[in-house]
Amino acid sequence: MSNDPYSLAGEAAAALKAAAGLDTFDVALVMGSGWVPAADAIGRTVAEIPFTDLPGFSAPAVAGHGGRVRVVRTDAGRHALVLLGRSHLYEGHAVGSVVHGVRTAAAAGVRTVVLTNAAGGLRPETQQVGDPVLISDHINMTGVNPITGTTFLDLTEVYSKRLRELVQGVDPSLAEGVYVAFRGPTYETPAEIRMLRTLGGDLIGMSTVLEAIAAREAGLEVLGISLVTNPAAGLAGDPLDHEEVLEVGRATATRMGVLLAKVVDRL
């Protein structure tokens, strides 16, 4: 097994193709905390491979992450890679491991990736718990970057405007927002939330941003969708709880699945 992250992604892609009996895939979706039940609505499962059977993947340690790659055939005949879970910096993984799934999808032929997550809402005056929000931009507060060296990547449009407009054509009620990523695993303090609101953030979480950067490096078109699972720290008065995140995901799984199914068939 190679130590080079790009070669390792190629090895994982080859193993994935062999397990699925397919030469290429059309789209990849990374399912965040609480989003796993929504995967059932995307299409018919062709194959399902545990992360641990693929080079470079680790079993996720977070509740609500399935730890498998599902190969799905949509109603329109597209083949989608659905990553049921992801790795995070706060689990102790290196940044290369965090973006390995996205790089594997790119090596498998995918040209579009949909990144989903559970997020705290920084704007409770306009956001409701259970609302999906399209990510229009991000602020990287993780302190790391998946790209090293002298590769200078333009990030003017990380999250595709074309794809956001496509989704809003499916559901015009969806708002857009700026996603802020912290390393975790601690939730943010009320002071940090006040800072992020001042900086222009609308959503707060612990994933997605590094994957989006790696996807853009690979030339993929990126769609990001956050599910608001709670008001951010200090905005509601209640302590934050991961079980609450999962519960909101379960309660909205059907709506999210229907939305994703419609979007994937239009990509």
Coordinates of C-alpha atoms in Angstrom, one line a residue:
M1 CA 0.0 0.0 0.0
S2 CA 1.4 3.4 -1.1
N3 CA 2.3 6.2 1.3
D4 CA 1.5 8.8 -1.3
P5 CA -2.0 10.1 -0.7
Y6 CA -2.9 10.3 -4.4
S7 CA -1.6 6.9 -5.2
L8 CA -3.4 5.5 -2.1
A9 CA -6.6 7.1 -3.4
G10 CA -6.0 5.4 -6.8
E11 CA -5.6 2.0 -5.0
A12 CA -8.9 2.5 -3.1
A13 CA -10.7 3.6 -6.3
A14 CA -9.5 0.4 -8.0
A15 CA -10.7 -1.7 -5.1
L16 CA -14.0 0.1 -5.2
K17 CA -14.5 -0.5 -8.9
A18 CA -13.6 -4.2 -8.5
A19 CA -16.1 -4.6 -5.6
A20 CA -18.9 -2.8 -7.5
G21 CA -18.2 -4.3 -10.9
L22 CA -18.2 -0.9 -12.5
D23 CA -15.6 1.1 -14.5
T24 CA -16.6 4.6 -13.3
F25 CA -19.1 6.5 -11.2
D26 CA -21.0 9.7 -11.9
V27 CA -21.4 11.4 -8.5
A28 CA -20.3 11.0 -4.9
L29 CA -22.1 12.0 -1.8
V30 CA -20.6 12.2 1.7
M31 CA -23.2 11.8 4.4
G32 CA -22.6 13.7 7.6
S33 CA -23.9 13.1 11.1
G34 CA -27.6 12.1 11.0
W35 CA -27.7 12.0 7.2
V36 CA -27.2 8.3 6.8
P37 CA -30.9 7.4 6.7
A38 CA -31.4 9.8 3.9
A39 CA -29.2 7.6 1.7
D40 CA -31.9 5.0 1.3
A41 CA -34.0 7.4 -0.9
I42 CA -31.3 8.1 -3.5
G43 CA -31.6 4.8 -5.4
R44 CA -31.2 1.1 -5.6
T45 CA -28.1 -0.3 -3.8
V46 CA -25.8 -2.2 -6.1
A47 CA -23.1 -2.9 -3.6
E48 CA -21.9 -1.9 -0.2
I49 CA -18.3 -2.1 0.9
P50 CA -17.0 -1.5 4.5
F51 CA -14.5 1.3 4.8
T52 CA -12.0 -1.1 6.3
D53 CA -12.0 -3.2 3.1
L54 CA -10.6 -0.3 1.1
P55 CA -7.0 1.0 1.2
G56 CA -6.5 4.1 3.3
F57 CA -10.0 4.2 4.9
S58 CA -10.6 3.9 8.7
A59 CA -13.8 3.0 10.5
P60 CA -15.5 6.2 11.7
A61 CA -15.6 6.6 15.5
V62 CA -18.6 9.0 15.5
A63 CA -22.1 7.9 16.3
G64 CA -24.3 8.5 13.2
H65 CA -21.6 7.6 10.7
G66 CA -22.1 4.3 9.0
G67 CA -18.6 3.4 8.0
R68 CA -19.4 2.0 4.5
V69 CA -19.4 3.0 0.8
R70 CA -22.7 2.3 -0.9
V71 CA -22.9 2.1 -4.6
V72 CA -26.3 3.2 -5.8
R73 CA -28.0 3.2 -9.1
T74 CA -30.5 6.2 -9.4
D75 CA -33.8 6.2 -11.2
A76 CA -32.1 8.1 -14.0
G77 CA -29.4 5.3 -14.4
R78 CA -26.6 7.2 -12.8
H79 CA -24.1 5.4 -10.5
A80 CA -23.5 7.2 -7.2
L81 CA -20.9 6.6 -4.5
V82 CA -22.5 7.2 -1.2
L83 CA -19.9 7.5 1.7
L84 CA -21.9 6.7 4.8
G85 CA -19.6 8.6 7.2
R86 CA -16.3 10.4 7.1
S87 CA -13.1 10.9 9.1
H88 CA -12.5 14.0 11.2
L89 CA -9.4 15.8 12.5
Y90 CA -10.7 15.5 16.1
E91 CA -10.5 11.7 15.9
G92 CA -6.7 12.1 15.6
H93 CA -6.6 11.6 11.8
A94 CA -4.1 13.4 9.6
V95 CA -5.6 15.8 7.1
G96 CA -4.8 13.3 4.3
S97 CA -7.0 10.8 5.9
V98 CA -9.8 13.3 6.3
V99 CA -9.9 14.0 2.6
H100 CA -9.1 10.4 1.4
G101 CA -12.8 9.7 0.6
V102 CA -13.1 12.6 -1.7
R103 CA -9.8 11.9 -3.4
T104 CA -10.8 8.3 -3.9
A105 CA -14.1 9.4 -5.5
A106 CA -12.2 11.6 -7.9
A107 CA -9.8 8.8 -8.8
A108 CA -12.9 6.6 -9.4
G109 CA -14.1 9.0 -12.1
V110 CA -16.5 11.1 -10.2
R111 CA -16.7 14.8 -11.4
T112 CA -19.3 16.1 -8.9
V113 CA -19.4 15.7 -5.1
V114 CA -22.2 16.5 -2.7
L115 CA -20.9 17.2 0.9
T116 CA -23.5 17.1 3.6
N117 CA -23.1 17.8 7.3
A118 CA -24.9 18.6 10.5
A119 CA -24.3 22.1 11.6
G120 CA -25.0 24.6 14.4
G121 CA -27.0 27.6 13.2
L122 CA -25.4 30.9 13.8
R123 CA -28.5 32.8 12.7
P124 CA -31.5 31.6 14.8
E125 CA -33.4 34.7 13.9
T126 CA -33.7 33.3 10.3
Q127 CA -32.9 29.6 10.7
Q128 CA -35.0 26.8 12.1
V129 CA -33.8 23.5 13.5
G130 CA -34.2 21.0 10.7
D131 CA -33.6 23.5 7.9
P132 CA -31.2 22.4 5.1
V133 CA -29.0 25.3 4.0
L134 CA -26.9 25.4 0.8
I135 CA -23.2 26.3 1.5
S136 CA -22.2 29.3 -0.5
D137 CA -18.7 29.8 0.9
H138 CA -16.6 28.8 3.9
I139 CA -14.2 30.0 6.6
N140 CA -11.5 27.5 7.4
M141 CA -10.7 27.7 11.2
T142 CA -9.3 24.2 11.4
G143 CA -5.6 25.4 11.2
V144 CA -4.8 23.0 8.4
N145 CA -5.0 22.6 4.6
P146 CA -5.1 19.4 2.6
I147 CA -2.8 20.9 0.0
T148 CA 0.9 21.4 0.6
G149 CA 3.8 22.8 -1.4
T150 CA 3.5 25.4 -4.2
T151 CA 0.1 24.4 -5.5
F152 CA -1.9 27.7 -5.4
L153 CA -5.5 26.9 -5.8
D154 CA -8.2 29.6 -6.5
L155 CA -11.0 29.3 -4.1
T156 CA -13.2 32.1 -5.4
E157 CA -16.0 29.6 -6.0
V158 CA -15.5 26.5 -3.9
Y159 CA -19.2 25.7 -3.9
S160 CA -20.6 25.7 -7.4
K161 CA -23.1 28.5 -8.1
R162 CA -24.6 26.4 -10.9
L163 CA -25.3 23.5 -8.5
R164 CA -26.8 25.8 -5.9
E165 CA -29.2 27.2 -8.5
L166 CA -30.0 23.7 -9.6
V167 CA -31.0 22.7 -6.1
Q168 CA -33.0 25.9 -5.6
G169 CA -34.9 24.9 -8.7
V170 CA -35.9 21.7 -6.9
D171 CA -36.6 23.4 -3.6
P172 CA -36.9 27.3 -3.9
S173 CA -37.2 27.6 -0.1
L174 CA -33.6 26.7 0.5
A175 CA -31.4 29.5 1.8
E176 CA -27.7 29.9 1.4
G177 CA -25.0 30.5 4.1
V178 CA -21.3 30.6 4.9
Y179 CA -20.1 27.5 6.7
V180 CA -17.3 27.8 9.4
A181 CA -15.2 24.8 10.2
F182 CA -13.5 24.3 13.6
R183 CA -11.3 21.3 14.4
G184 CA -13.4 20.1 17.4
P185 CA -14.2 17.9 19.3
T186 CA -15.3 20.6 21.7
Y187 CA -18.2 22.7 20.7
E188 CA -17.6 26.4 20.4
T189 CA -17.9 28.9 23.2
P190 CA -20.5 31.6 23.2
A191 CA -17.7 34.1 22.7
E192 CA -16.4 32.3 19.6
I193 CA -20.0 32.2 18.3
R194 CA -20.3 35.9 18.7
M195 CA -16.9 36.3 16.8
L196 CA -18.1 34.0 14.0
R197 CA -21.4 36.0 13.5
T198 CA -19.3 39.2 13.3
L199 CA -17.0 37.5 10.6
G200 CA -20.1 36.6 8.5
G201 CA -20.5 33.0 9.4
D202 CA -24.0 31.4 9.2
L203 CA -23.2 27.8 10.1
I204 CA -20.7 26.1 12.3
G205 CA -19.3 22.5 12.2
M206 CA -16.3 20.3 12.2
S207 CA -16.1 18.9 8.7
T208 CA -16.6 19.6 5.0
V209 CA -14.2 22.4 4.4
L210 CA -11.1 20.3 3.9
E211 CA -13.0 17.9 1.7
A212 CA -14.2 20.8 -0.4
I213 CA -10.7 22.1 -0.9
A214 CA -9.4 18.7 -1.9
A215 CA -12.3 18.2 -4.3
R216 CA -11.6 21.5 -6.0
E217 CA -7.9 20.6 -6.3
A218 CA -9.1 17.4 -8.1
G219 CA -11.3 19.5 -10.4
L220 CA -14.6 18.4 -9.0
E221 CA -17.7 20.5 -8.9
V222 CA -18.8 20.8 -5.3
L223 CA -22.3 21.1 -3.7
G224 CA -22.4 21.6 0.1
I225 CA -25.6 21.2 2.2
S226 CA -25.8 21.7 5.9
L227 CA -28.6 20.5 8.1
V228 CA -29.2 22.9 11.0
T229 CA -29.5 20.6 14.0
N230 CA -29.2 23.1 16.8
P231 CA -28.7 26.8 17.5
A232 CA -25.0 27.4 18.2
A233 CA -23.6 27.8 21.7
G234 CA -25.1 30.7 23.7
L235 CA -27.9 31.4 21.2
A236 CA -30.5 29.2 22.8
G237 CA -29.4 28.7 26.5
D238 CA -29.3 24.9 26.4
P239 CA -26.1 22.7 26.4
L240 CA -25.1 21.2 23.1
D241 CA -25.5 17.4 22.7
H242 CA -24.5 15.1 19.8
E243 CA -27.6 12.9 20.4
E244 CA -29.7 16.0 19.6
V245 CA -27.8 16.2 16.3
L246 CA -28.7 12.6 15.4
E247 CA -32.3 13.0 16.5
V248 CA -32.8 16.0 14.1
G249 CA -31.2 13.9 11.4
R250 CA -33.6 11.0 12.0
A251 CA -36.6 13.3 12.1
T252 CA -35.7 15.0 8.7
A253 CA -34.2 11.9 7.0
T254 CA -37.2 11.5 4.6
R255 CA -37.1 15.1 3.4
M256 CA -33.3 15.1 3.0
G257 CA -33.4 11.8 1.1
V258 CA -36.1 13.0 -1.3
L259 CA -34.2 16.3 -1.9
L260 CA -30.9 14.4 -2.6
A261 CA -32.6 11.9 -4.9
K262 CA -34.1 14.7 -7.0
V263 CA -30.8 16.7 -7.1
V264 CA -28.6 13.7 -8.0
D265 CA -30.8 12.8 -11.0
R266 CA -30.4 16.4 -12.3
L267 CA -26.6 16.7 -11.9

